[in-house]
Coordinates of C-alpha atoms in Angstrom, one line a residue:
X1 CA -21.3 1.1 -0.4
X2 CA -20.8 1.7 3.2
X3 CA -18.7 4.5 4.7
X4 CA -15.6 3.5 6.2
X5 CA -14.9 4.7 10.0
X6 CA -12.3 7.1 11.0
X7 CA -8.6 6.3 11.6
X8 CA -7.5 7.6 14.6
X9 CA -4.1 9.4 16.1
X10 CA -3.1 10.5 18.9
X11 CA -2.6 14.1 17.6
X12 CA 0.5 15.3 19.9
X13 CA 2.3 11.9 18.3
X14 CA 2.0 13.8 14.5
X15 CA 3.4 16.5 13.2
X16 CA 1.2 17.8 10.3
X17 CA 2.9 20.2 7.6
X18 CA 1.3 23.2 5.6
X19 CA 0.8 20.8 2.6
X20 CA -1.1 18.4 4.7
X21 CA 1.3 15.8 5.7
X22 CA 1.1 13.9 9.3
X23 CA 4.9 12.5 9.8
X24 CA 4.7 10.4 13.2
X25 CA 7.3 11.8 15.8
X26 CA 8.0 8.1 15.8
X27 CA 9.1 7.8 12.8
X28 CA 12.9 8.4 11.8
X29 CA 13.5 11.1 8.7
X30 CA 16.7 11.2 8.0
X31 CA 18.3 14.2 5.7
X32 CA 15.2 15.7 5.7
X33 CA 16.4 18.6 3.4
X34 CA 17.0 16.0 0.8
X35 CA 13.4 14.6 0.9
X36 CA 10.1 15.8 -0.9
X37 CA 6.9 15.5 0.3
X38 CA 4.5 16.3 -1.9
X39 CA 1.7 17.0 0.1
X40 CA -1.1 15.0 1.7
X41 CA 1.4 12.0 2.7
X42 CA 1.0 10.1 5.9
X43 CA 4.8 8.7 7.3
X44 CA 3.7 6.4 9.9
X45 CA 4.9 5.3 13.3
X46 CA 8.3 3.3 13.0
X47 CA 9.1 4.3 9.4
X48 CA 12.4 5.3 7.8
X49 CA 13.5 7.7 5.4
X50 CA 16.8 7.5 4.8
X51 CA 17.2 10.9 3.0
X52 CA 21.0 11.3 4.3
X53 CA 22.6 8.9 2.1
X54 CA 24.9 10.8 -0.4
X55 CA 26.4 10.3 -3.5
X56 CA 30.3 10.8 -3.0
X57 CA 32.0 14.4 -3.4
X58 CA 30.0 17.5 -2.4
X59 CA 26.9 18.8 -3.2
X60 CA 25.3 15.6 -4.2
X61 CA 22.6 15.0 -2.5
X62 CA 20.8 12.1 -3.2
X63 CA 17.0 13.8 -3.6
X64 CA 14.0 10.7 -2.6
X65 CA 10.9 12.7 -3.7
X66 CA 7.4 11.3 -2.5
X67 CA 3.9 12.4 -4.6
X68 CA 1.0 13.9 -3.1
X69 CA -1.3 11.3 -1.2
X70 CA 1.4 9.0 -0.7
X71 CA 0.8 6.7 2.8
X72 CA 4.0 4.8 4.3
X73 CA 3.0 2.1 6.6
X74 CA 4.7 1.8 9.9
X75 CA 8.1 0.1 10.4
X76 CA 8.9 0.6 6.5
X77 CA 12.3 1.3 5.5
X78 CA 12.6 3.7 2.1
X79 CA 16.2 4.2 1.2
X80 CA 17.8 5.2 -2.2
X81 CA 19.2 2.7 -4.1
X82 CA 23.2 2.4 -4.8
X83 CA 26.1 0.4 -6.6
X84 CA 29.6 1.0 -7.4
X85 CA 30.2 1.9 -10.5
X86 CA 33.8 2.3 -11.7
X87 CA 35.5 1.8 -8.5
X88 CA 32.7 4.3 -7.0
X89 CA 30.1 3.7 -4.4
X90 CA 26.9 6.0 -5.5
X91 CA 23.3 6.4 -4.0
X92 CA 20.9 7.4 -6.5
X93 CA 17.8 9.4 -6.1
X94 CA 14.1 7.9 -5.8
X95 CA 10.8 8.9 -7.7
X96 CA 7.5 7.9 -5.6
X97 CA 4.4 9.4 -7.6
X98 CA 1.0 9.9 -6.3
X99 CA -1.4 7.8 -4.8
X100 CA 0.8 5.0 -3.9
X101 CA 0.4 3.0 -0.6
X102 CA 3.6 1.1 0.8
X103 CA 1.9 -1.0 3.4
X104 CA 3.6 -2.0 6.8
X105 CA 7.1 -3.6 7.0
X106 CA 8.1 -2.8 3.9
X107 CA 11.7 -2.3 2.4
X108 CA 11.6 0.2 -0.6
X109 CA 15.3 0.7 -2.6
X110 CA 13.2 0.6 -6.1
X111 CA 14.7 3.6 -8.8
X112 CA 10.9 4.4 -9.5
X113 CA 7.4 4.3 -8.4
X114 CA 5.1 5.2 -10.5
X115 CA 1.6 6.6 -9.3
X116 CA -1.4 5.1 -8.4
X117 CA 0.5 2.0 -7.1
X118 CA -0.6 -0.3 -3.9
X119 CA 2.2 -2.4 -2.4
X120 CA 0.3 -4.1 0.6
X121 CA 3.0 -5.1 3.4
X122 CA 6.1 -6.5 4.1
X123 CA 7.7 -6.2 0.6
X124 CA 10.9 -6.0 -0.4
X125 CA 12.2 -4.3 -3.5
X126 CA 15.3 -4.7 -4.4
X127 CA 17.7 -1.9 -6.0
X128 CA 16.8 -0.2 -9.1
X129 CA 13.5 -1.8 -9.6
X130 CA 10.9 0.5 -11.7
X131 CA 7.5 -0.2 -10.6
X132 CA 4.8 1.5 -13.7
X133 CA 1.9 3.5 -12.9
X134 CA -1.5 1.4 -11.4
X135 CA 0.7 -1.9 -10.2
X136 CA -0.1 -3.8 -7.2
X137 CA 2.2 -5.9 -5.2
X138 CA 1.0 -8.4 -3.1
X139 CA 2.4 -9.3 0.4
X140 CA 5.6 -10.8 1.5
X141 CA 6.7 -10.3 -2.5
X142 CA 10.5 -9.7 -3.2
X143 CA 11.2 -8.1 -6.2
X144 CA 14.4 -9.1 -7.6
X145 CA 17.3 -5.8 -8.5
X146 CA 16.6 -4.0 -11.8
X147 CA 13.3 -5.8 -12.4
X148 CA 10.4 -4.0 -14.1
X149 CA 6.6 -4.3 -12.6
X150 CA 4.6 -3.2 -16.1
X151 CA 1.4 -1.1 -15.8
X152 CA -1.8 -2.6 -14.8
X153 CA -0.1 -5.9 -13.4
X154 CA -0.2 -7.7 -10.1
X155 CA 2.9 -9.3 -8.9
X156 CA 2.9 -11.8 -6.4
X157 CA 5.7 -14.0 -4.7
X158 CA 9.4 -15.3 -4.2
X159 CA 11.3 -13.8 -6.3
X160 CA 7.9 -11.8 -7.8
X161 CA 6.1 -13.0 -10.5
X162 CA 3.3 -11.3 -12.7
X163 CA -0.3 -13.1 -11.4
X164 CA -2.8 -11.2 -13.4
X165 CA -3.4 -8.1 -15.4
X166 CA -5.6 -5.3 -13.2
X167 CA -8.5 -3.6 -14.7
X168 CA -8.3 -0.4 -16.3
X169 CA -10.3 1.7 -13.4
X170 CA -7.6 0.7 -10.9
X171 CA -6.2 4.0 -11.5
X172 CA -9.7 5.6 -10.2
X173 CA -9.7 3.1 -7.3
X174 CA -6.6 3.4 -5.9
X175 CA -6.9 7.4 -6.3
X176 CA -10.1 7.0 -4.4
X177 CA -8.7 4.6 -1.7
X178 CA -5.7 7.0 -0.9
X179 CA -7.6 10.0 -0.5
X180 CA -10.3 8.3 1.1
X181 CA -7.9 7.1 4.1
X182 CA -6.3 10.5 4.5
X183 CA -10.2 12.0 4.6
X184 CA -10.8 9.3 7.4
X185 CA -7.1 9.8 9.4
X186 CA -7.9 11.6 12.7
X187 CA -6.5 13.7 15.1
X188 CA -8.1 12.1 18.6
X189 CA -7.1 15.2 20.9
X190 CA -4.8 13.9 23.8

């Protein structure tokens, strides 16, 4: 197997946390005291986190929590999902686990995301989905609102459809992937 070259950045364009995490300054995190970065995550250039969407009255703050090794592709939008429920409109918080890759272009609203999860690009989730642990979703997919993405299966498609069951290991690999590309992302000094 051959190594993979580094990523570069530009390193003034990143800010990189104590835990590990490189947030582009390009990238737009909004309410950031009501998002959790778990550590090792990679918010690229053009992203947004909308952490400031509330539900209503005070003190609810809608809480979009993101697992350790997590890498959001540029120009994706993650945003809580939301209905009105008894006259009420609510935001709800959002689960990301570890090891999960949204690629570029992406819209995220899902209720869930388990770990170990590879959504290549320009996917769009609709609200509430729950996406189990070691799923892939393959490009330009939308998943339709409250839809469930089993473990171990490959969704595909227009509204999404299952395609094929993935092999047990894909835990491993896509833990190896993740880590590896962090490893391999960079700073070119400017």
């Amino acid at each position: 197997m051959s190594l993979q070259p580094p990523v570069y950045y530009i390193k003034s364009e990143y800010i990189e946390t104590d835990t590990g995490n490189k947030v582009s300054r390009r990238a737009t995190i909004a309410g950031p005291q009501n998002i959790i970065l778990g550590g090792k995550t990679i918010i690229s250039s053009g992203a947004i986190i909308r952490g400031d969407l509330r539900r209503t009255g005070p003190g609810h703050a809608v809480v979009i929590s993101l697992g350790r090794y997590c890498l959001i592709g540029e120009n994706c939008v993650v945003r809580p999902p939301y209905k009105t429920y008894r006259g009420t409109f609510n935001y709800y918080p959002m689960k990301v686990g570890d090891h999960v890759h949204i690629g570029a272009g992406s819209i995220v609203e899902a209720a869930t995301i388990g770990s170990h999860r590879e959504l290549i690009g320009d996917i769009y989730q609709s609200k509430f989905t729950i996406i189990k642990d070691c799923a892939k979703i393959a490009d330009n997919t939308v998943l339709m609102p409250n839809s469930v993405v089993p473990a171990l299966a490959h969704f595909a498609g227009a509204p999404g459809q299952f395609v094929e069951d993935l092999p047990e290991s894909t835990q491993e690999m896509v833990e190896a992937e993740t880590k590896s590309f962090y490893n391999r992302f960079q700073p070119l000094e400017s």
